[in-house]
Short mmCIF file of C-alpha atoms in Angstrom, two decimals:
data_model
loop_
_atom_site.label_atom_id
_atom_site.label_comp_id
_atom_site.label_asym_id
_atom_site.label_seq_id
_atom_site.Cartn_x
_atom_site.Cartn_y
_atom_site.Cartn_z
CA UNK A 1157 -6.27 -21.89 10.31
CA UNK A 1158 -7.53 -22.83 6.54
CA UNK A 1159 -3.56 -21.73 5.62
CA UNK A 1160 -1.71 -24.39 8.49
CA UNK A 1161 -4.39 -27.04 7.90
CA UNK A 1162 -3.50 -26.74 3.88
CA UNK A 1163 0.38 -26.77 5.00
CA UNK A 1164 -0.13 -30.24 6.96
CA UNK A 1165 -2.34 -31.56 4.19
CA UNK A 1166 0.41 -30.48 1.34
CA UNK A 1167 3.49 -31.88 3.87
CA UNK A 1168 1.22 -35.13 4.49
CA UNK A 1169 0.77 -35.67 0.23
CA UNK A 1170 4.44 -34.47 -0.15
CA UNK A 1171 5.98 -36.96 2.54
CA UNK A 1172 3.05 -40.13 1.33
CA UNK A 1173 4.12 -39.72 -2.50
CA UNK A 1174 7.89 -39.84 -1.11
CA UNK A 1175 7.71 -43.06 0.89
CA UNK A 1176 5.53 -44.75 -2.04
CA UNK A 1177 8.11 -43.80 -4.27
CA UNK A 1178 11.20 -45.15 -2.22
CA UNK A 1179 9.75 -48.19 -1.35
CA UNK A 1180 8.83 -48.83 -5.17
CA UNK A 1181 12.20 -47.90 -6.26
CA UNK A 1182 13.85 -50.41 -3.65
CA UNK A 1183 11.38 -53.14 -4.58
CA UNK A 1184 11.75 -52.70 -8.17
CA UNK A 1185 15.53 -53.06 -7.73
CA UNK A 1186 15.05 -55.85 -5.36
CA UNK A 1187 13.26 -57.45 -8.44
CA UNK A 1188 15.70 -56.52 -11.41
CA UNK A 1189 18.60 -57.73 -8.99
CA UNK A 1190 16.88 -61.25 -8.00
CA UNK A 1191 16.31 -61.23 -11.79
CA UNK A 1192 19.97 -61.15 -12.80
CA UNK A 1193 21.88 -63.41 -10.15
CA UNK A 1194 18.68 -66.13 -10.67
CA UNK A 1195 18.87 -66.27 -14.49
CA UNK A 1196 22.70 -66.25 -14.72
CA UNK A 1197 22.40 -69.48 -12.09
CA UNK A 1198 19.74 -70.92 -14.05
CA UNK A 1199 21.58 -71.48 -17.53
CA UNK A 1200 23.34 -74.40 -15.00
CA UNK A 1201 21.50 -78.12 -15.58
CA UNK A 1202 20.64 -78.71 -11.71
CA UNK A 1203 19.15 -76.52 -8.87
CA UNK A 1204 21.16 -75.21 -6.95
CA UNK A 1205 21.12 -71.67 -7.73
CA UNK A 1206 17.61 -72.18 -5.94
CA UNK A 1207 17.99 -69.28 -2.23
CA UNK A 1208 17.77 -71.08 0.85
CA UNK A 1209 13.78 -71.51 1.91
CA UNK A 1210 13.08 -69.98 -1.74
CA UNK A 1211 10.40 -72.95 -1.10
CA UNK A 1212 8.92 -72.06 1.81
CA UNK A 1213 5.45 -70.00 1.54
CA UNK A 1214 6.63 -67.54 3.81
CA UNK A 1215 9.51 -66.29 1.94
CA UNK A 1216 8.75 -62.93 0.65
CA UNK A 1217 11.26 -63.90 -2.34
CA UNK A 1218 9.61 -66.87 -4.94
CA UNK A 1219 10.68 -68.00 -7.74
CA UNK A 1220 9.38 -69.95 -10.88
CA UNK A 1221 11.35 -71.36 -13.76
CA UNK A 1222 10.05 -72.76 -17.56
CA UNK A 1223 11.66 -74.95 -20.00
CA UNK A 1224 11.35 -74.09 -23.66
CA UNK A 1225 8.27 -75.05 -23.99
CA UNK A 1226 6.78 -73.19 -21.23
CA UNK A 1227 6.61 -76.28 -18.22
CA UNK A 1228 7.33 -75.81 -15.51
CA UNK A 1229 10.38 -76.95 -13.94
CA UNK A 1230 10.37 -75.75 -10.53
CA UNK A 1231 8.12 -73.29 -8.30
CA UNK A 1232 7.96 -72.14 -4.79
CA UNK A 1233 5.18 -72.26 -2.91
CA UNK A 1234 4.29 -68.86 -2.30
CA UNK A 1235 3.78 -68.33 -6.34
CA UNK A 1236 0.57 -70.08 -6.51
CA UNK A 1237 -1.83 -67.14 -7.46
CA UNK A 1238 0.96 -65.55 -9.40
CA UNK A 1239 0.07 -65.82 -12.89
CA UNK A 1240 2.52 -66.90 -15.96
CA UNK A 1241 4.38 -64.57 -18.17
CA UNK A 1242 4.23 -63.90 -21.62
CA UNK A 1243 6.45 -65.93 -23.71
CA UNK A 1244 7.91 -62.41 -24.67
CA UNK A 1245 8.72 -61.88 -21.07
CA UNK A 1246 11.82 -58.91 -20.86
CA UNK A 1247 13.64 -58.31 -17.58
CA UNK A 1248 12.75 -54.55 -17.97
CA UNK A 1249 9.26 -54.91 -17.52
CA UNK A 1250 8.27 -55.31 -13.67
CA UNK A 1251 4.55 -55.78 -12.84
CA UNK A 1252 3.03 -54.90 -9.62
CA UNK A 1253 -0.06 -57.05 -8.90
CA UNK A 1254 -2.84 -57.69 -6.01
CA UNK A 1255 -3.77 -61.01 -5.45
CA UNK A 1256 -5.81 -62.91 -2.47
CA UNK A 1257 -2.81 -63.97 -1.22
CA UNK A 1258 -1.18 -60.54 -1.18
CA UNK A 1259 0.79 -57.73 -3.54
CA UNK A 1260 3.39 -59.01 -5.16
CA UNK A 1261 5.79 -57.33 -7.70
CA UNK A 1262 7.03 -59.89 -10.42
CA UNK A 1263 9.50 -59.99 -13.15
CA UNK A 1264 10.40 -62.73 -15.85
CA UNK A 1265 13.15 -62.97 -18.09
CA UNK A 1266 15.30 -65.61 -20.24
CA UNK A 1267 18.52 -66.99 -20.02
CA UNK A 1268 20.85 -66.92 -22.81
CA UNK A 1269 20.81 -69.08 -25.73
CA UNK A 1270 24.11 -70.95 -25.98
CA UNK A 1271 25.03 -74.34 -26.73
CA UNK A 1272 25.11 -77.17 -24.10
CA UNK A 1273 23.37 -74.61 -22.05
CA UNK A 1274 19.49 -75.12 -20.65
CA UNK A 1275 17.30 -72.35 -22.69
CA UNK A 1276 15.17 -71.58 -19.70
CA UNK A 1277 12.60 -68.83 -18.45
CA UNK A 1278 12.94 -67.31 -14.91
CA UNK A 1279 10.23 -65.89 -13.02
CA UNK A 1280 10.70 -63.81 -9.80
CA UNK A 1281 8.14 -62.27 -7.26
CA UNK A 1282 8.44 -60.28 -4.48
CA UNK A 1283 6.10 -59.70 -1.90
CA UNK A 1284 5.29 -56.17 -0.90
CA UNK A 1285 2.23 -56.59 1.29
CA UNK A 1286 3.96 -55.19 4.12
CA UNK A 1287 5.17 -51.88 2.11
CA UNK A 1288 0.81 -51.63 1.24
CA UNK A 1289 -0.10 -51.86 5.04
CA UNK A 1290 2.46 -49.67 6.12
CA UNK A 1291 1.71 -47.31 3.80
CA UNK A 1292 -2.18 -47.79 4.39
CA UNK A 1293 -1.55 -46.94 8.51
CA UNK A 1294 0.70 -44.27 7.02
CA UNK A 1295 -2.76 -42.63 4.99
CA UNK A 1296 -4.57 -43.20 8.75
CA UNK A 1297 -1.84 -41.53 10.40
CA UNK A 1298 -1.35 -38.56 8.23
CA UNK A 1299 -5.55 -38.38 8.19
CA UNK A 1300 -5.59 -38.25 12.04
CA UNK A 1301 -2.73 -35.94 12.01
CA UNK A 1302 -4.57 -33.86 9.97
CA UNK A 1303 -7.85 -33.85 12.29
CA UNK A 1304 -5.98 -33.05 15.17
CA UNK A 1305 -3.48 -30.24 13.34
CA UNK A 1306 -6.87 -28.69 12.61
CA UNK A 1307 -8.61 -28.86 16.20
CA UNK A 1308 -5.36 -27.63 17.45
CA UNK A 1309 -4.91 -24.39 14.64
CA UNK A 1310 -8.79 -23.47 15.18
CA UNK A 1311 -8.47 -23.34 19.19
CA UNK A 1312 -4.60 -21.49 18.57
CA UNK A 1313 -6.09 -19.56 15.95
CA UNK A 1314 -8.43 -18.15 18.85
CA UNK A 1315 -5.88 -17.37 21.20
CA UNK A 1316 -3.67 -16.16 18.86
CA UNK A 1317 -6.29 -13.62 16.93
CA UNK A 1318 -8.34 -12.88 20.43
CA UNK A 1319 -4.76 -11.71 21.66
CA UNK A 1320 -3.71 -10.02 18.04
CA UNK A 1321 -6.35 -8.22 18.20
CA UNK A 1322 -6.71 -6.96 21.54
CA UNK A 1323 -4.74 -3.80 20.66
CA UNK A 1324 -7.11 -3.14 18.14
CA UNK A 1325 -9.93 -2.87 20.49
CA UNK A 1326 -8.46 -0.60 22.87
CA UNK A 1327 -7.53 1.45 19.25
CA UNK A 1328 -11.54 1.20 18.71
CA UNK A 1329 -12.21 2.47 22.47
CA UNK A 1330 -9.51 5.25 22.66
CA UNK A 1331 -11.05 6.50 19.33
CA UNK A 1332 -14.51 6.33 20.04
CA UNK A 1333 -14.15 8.70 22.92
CA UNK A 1334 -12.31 11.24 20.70
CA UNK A 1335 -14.70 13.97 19.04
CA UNK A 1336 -14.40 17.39 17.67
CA UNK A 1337 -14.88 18.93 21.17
CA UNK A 1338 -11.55 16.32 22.13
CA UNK A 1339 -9.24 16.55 19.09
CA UNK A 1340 -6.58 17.38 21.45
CA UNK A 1341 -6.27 13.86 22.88
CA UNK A 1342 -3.78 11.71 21.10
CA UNK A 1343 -3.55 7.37 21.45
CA UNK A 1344 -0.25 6.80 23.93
CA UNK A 1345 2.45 5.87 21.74
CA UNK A 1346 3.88 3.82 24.49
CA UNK A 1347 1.45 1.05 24.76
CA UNK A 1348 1.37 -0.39 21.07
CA UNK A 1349 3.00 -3.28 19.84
CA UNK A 1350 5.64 -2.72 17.16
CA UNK A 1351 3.20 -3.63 14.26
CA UNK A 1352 0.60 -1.22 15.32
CA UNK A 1353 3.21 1.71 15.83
CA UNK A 1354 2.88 3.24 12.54
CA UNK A 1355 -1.18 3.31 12.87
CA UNK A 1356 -1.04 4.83 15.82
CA UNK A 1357 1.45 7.43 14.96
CA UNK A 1358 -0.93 8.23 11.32
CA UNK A 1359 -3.67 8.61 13.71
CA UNK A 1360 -2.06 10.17 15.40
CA UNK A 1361 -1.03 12.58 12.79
CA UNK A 1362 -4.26 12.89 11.77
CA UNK A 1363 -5.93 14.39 14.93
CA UNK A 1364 -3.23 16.98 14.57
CA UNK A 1365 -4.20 18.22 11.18
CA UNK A 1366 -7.84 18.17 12.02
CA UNK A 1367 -7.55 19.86 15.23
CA UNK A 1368 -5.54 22.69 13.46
CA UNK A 1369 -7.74 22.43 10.86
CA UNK A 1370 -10.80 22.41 13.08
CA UNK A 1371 -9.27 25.44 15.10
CA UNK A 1372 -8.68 27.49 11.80
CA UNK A 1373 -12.43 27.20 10.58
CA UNK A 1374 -13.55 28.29 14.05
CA UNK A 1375 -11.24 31.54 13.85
CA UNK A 1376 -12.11 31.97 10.07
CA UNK A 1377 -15.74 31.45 10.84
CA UNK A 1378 -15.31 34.17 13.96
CA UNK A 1379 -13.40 36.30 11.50
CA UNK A 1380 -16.13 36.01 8.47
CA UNK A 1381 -18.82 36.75 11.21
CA UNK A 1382 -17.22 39.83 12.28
CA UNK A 1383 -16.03 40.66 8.80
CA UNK A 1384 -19.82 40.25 7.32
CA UNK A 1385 -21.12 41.42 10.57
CA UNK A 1386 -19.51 44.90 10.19
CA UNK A 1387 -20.94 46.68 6.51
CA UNK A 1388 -24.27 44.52 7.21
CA UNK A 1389 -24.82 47.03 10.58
CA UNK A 1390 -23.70 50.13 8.93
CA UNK A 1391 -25.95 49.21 6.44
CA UNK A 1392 -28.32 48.76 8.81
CA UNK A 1393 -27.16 52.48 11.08
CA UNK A 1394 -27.60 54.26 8.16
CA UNK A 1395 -30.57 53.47 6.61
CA UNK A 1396 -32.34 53.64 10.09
CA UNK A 1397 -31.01 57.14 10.64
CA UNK A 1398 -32.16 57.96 6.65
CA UNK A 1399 -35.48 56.77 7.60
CA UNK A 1400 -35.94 58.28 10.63
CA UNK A 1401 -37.21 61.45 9.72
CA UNK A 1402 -37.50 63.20 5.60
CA UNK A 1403 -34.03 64.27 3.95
CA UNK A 1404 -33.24 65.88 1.04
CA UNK A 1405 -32.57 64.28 -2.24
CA UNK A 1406 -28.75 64.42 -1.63
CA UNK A 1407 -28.88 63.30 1.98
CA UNK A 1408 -30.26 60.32 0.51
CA UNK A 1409 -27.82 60.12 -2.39
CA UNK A 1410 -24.98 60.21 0.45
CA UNK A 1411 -26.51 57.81 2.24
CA UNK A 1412 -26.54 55.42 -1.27
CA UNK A 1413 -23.31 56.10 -1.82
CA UNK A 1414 -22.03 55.19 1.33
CA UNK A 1415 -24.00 52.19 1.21
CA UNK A 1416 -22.53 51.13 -2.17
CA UNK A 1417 -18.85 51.06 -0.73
CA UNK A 1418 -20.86 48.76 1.96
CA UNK A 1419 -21.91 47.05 -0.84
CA UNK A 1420 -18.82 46.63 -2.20
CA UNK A 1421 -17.39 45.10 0.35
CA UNK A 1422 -19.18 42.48 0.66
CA UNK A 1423 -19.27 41.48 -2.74
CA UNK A 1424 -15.97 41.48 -2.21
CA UNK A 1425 -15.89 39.23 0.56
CA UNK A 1426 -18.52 37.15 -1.06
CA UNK A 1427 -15.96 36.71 -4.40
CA UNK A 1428 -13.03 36.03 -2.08
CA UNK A 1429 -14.62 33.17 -0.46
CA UNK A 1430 -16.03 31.79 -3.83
CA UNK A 1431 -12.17 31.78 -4.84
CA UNK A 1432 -11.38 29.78 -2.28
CA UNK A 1433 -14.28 27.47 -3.14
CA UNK A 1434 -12.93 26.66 -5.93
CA UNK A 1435 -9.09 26.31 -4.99
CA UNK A 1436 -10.46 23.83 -2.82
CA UNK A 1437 -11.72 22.17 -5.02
CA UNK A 1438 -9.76 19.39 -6.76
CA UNK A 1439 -11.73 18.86 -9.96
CA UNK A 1440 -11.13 22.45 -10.57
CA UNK A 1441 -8.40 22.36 -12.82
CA UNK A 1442 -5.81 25.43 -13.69
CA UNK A 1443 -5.02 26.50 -17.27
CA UNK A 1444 -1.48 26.84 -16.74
CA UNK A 1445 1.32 28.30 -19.46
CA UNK A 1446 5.26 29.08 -19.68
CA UNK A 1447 5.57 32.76 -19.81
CA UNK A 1448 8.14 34.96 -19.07
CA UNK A 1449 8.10 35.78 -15.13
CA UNK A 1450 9.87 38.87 -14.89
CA UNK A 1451 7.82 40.87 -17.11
CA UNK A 1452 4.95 39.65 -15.42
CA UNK A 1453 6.24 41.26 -12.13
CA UNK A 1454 7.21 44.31 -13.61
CA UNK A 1455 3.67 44.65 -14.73
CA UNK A 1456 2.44 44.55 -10.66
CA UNK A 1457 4.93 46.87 -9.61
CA UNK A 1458 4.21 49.47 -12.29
CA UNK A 1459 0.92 48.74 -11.29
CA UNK A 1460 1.57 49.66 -7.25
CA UNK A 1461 4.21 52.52 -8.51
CA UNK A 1462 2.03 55.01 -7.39
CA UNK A 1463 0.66 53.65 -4.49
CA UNK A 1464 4.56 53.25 -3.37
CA UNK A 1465 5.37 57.04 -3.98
CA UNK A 1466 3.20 58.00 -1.92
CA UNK A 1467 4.28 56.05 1.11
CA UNK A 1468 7.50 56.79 0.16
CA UNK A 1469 8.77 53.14 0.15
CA UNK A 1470 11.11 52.16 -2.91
CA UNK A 1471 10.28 48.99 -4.80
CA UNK A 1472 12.64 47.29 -7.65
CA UNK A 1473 12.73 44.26 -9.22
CA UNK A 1474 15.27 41.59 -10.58
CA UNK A 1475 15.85 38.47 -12.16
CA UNK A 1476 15.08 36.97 -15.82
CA UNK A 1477 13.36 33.52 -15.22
CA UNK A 1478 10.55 31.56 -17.71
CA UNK A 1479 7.45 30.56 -14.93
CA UNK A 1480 4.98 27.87 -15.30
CA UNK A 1481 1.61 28.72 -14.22
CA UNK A 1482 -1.29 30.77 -14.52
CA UNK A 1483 -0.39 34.16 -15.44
CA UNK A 1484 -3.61 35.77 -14.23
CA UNK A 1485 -3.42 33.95 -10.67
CA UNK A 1486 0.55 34.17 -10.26
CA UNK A 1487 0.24 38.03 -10.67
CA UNK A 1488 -2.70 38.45 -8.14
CA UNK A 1489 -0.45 36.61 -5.95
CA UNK A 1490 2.94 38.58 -6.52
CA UNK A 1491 0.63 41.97 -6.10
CA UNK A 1492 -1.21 40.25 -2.80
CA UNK A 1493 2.14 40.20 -1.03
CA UNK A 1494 3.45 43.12 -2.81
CA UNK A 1495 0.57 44.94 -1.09
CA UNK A 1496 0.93 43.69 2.10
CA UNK A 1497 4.52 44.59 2.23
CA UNK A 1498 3.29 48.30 1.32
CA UNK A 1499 0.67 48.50 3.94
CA UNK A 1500 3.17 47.24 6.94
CA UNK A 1501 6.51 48.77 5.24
CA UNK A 1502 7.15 52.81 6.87
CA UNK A 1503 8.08 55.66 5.03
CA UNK A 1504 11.65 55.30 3.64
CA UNK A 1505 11.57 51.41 3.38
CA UNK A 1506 12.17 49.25 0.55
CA UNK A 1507 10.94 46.23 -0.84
CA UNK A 1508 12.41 43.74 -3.94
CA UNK A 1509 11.18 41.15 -5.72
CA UNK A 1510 13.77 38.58 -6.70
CA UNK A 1511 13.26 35.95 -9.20
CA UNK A 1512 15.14 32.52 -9.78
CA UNK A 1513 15.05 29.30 -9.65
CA UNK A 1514 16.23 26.34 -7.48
CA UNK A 1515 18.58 23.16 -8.41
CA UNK A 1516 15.39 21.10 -9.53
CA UNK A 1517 13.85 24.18 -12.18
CA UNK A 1518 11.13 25.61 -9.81
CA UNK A 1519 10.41 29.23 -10.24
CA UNK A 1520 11.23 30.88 -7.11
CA UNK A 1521 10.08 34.72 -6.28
CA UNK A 1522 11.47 36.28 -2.90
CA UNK A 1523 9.94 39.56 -2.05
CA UNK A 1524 11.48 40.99 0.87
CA UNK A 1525 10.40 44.44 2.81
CA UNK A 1526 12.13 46.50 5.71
CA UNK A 1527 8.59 47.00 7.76
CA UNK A 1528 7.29 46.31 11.25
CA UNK A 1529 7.85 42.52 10.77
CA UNK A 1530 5.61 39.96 12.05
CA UNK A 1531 5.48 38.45 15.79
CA UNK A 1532 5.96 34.68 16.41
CA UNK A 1533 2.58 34.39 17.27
CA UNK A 1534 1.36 35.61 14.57
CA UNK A 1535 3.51 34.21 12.16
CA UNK A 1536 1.86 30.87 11.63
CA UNK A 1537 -1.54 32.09 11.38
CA UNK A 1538 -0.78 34.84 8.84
CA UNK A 1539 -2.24 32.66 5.65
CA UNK A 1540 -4.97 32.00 7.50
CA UNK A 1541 -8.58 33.48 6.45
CA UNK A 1542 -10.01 36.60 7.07
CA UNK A 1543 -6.53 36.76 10.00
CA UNK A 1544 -5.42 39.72 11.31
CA UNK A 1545 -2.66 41.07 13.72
CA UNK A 1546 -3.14 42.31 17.13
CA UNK A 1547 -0.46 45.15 15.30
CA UNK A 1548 -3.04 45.60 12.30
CA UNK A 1549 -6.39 45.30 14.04
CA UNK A 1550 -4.90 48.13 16.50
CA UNK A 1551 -3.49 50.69 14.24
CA UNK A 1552 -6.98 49.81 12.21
CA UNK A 1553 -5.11 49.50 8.61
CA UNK A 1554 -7.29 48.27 5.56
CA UNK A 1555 -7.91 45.00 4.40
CA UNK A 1556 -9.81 41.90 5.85
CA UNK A 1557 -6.82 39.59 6.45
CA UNK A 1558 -7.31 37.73 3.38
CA UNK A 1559 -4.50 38.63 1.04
CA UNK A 1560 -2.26 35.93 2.48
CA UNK A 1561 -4.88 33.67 2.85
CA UNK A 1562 -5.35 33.92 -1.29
CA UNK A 1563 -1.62 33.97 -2.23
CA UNK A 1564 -1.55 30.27 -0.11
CA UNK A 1565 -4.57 29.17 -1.99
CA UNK A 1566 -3.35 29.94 -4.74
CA UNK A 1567 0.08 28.47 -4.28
CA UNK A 1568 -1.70 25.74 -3.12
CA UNK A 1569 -3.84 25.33 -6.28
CA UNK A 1570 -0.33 25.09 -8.71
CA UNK A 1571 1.42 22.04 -6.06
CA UNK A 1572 3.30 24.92 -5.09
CA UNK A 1573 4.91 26.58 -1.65
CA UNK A 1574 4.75 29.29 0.39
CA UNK A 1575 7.32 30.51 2.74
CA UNK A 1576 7.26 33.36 5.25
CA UNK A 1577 9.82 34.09 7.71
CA UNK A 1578 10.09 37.64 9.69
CA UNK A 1579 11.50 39.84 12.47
CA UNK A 1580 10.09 41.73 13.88
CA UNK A 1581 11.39 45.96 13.80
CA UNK A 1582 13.59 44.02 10.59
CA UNK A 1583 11.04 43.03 7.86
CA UNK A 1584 9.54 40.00 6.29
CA UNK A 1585 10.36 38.01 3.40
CA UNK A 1586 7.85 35.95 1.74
CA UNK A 1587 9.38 33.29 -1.19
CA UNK A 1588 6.70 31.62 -3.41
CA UNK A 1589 7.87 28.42 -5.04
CA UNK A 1590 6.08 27.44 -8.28
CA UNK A 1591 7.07 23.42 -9.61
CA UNK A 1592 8.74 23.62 -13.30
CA UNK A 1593 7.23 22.59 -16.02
CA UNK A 1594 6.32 18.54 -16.14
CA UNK A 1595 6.95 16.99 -19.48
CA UNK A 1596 4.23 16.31 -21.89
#
């Protein structure tokens, strides 16, 4: 409303200043024009340049005309108030003045000097009352054009905002009935106007990443339960049946010791989940350094050499490239999946770990494995924490389902990627991206 009443208001000025303008350019050459023809005229010794009714008080055109010596030799009526010029009168000099009797715009200038020839001074006025009061009802006009532009853009303001805005408060009801219990339902995308399209469809988009997100932390929290749940009751089995009756000294120390891989366990769990605390966090920063990938692999795989032989699974390595990151975290990531591969990968199997790079300089390590594979079910939940396999959970094989889980944090932590794709009865390949090196 404020913006069209300042439009009218700034059109109004615009179009006043315009009209006051052309009408004082047209009267001013009215003036200068009068001037000319009447003071050529008047060099002549009689009258008769004198207009028709230049006499008459109701002629908007007077005139006035000295001798020499200033007196007067003829005036109309209608130049009464209109006071003498200067003896220095000059043609280019036009006056605008208000009198009682009205505005007037006047001019004076003298003939030529020549011999035989009158030496006289001629003084025209126009009368420009009319132009005033038209543009004095013009002022009135463009005010009450400007009351009633502004009734009419605060009661089409209302429409037009009440209506705007209309979609906005359905977008406040639909959203106030969604809640963490109902992060399934989604605004139609049918019933928006075009402007409020790409809202709809980010809100959209959002519901979906919290409902996925919402739905991992319930299994992780399900998984951590179970996960904690488990060395916290054999803890609690054992040292029931230890105190149920006196042992010996090394019944007891068996019972320790079993308790201490317990123990163990869930200090691991405990450091695992502090890890992921702090990927999480985003004023954690990484120390990160340019080191040379290959040998960095090599160093896992020596590392797992043994654990290989004796599944009998054959693991090589290849490639030559510099990586960007931190050392310590890209090797517990390499020997994360590395593991994996070796707990799902049969007797007879291989694995490789490729390194390269892509067309923009990222580091790029494929490790690939001939195992079980992973189902399509399971596939997009594999990174998830403390996740599991029907396959795994079944055939009861070690871990907690968090290796993945880390290597995505961690890929996660350096702006980096994580691929997985599988087949089942084929083998899985797992490709971890990390960005090259940013300039200084």
């Amino acid at each position: 409303m404020i913006s069209a009443l300042g439009i009218l208001a700034i059109s109004s000025v615009v179009l006043y200043a315009i009209l006051d303008w052309e009408l004082d350019r047209e009267n001013r050459q009215l003036v200068s024009t009068l001037l000319a023809v009447l003071t050529e005229d008047a060099q002549e010794p009689d009258f008769h340049f004198l207009l028709p009714g230049m006499d008459s008080p109701k002629q908007p055109y007077q005139l006035r005309v000295f001798d020499e010596s200033m007196r007067v030799l003829f005036a109309s009526s209608g130049m009464v108030d209109v006071p003498f010029p200067d003896r220095t009168a000059d043609k280019n000099l036009i006056v605008e003045l208000n009198l009682p009797s009205g505005r007037f715009m006047t001019s004076a200038n003298w003939t030529e000097r020549a011999e035989d020839v009158p030496f006289r001074l001629v003084q025209v006025a126009v009368d420009i009352t009319d132009d005033a009061v038209l543009l004095s009802h013009y002022r009135l006009a463009a005010f009450g054009v400007l009351v009633t532009g502004l009734a009419a853009c605060a009661l089409i303001s209302v429409v037009v905002v009440r209506r705007g805005l209309r979609p906005l408060r359905e977008v406040t009801l639909a959203t106030g009935r969604i809640s963490a219990s109902q992060l399934h339902e989604r605004l139609g995308a049918t019933t928006w106007p075009a402007e409020l399209m790409e809202l709809v469809t980010s809100f959209n988009s959002m519901l979906s990443r919290l409902d996925r997100a919402f739905q991992s932390l319930s299994r992780s929290s399900s998984s951590m339960a179970h996960e904690l749940r488990t060395p916290i009751n054999n803890l609690i089995g054992e040292a029931d049946v230890a105190l149920s009756f006196d042992r010996s000294a090394s019944e007891y120390r068996a019972v320790l010791e079993s308790a201490m891989e317990e123990y163990q366990r869930l200090a691991k769990i405990v450091d695992t989940l502090l890890f992921f605390a702090r990927a999480d966090n985003p004023q954690h920063k990484l120390r990160l350094e340019t080191f040379d990938g290959a040998q960095s692999i090599r160093k896992v795989v020596d590392f797992f050499d043994s654990v290989a032989a004796d599944a009998g699974v054959t693991v090589t390595s290849t490639g030559a490239e510099p990586v960007t990151a931190n050392a310590t975290l890209f090797m517990q990531a390499i020997g994360n999946v590395l593991n994996n591969a070796l707990q799902h990968t049969p007797a007879g199997g291989s694995i490789t770990v490729e390194l390269g790079h892509d067309e923009g300089g990222a580091a790029r390590v494929a490790i690939r494995d001939t195992g079980v594979g992973i189902g399509p079910d399971d596939l997009p939940n594999v990174t998830e924490h403390f996740y599991r396999t029907a396959a795994s959970r079944a055939t009861r094989r070690s871990g907690m389902g968090l290796g993945l889980s880390i290597v995505k944090s961690v890929m996660d932590w350096h702006s980096g990627r994580i691929e997985i794709t599988s087949e089942l009865g084929k083998g899985t390949q797992v490709v971890l991206t990390f960005p090259a090196a940013q300039s200084p």
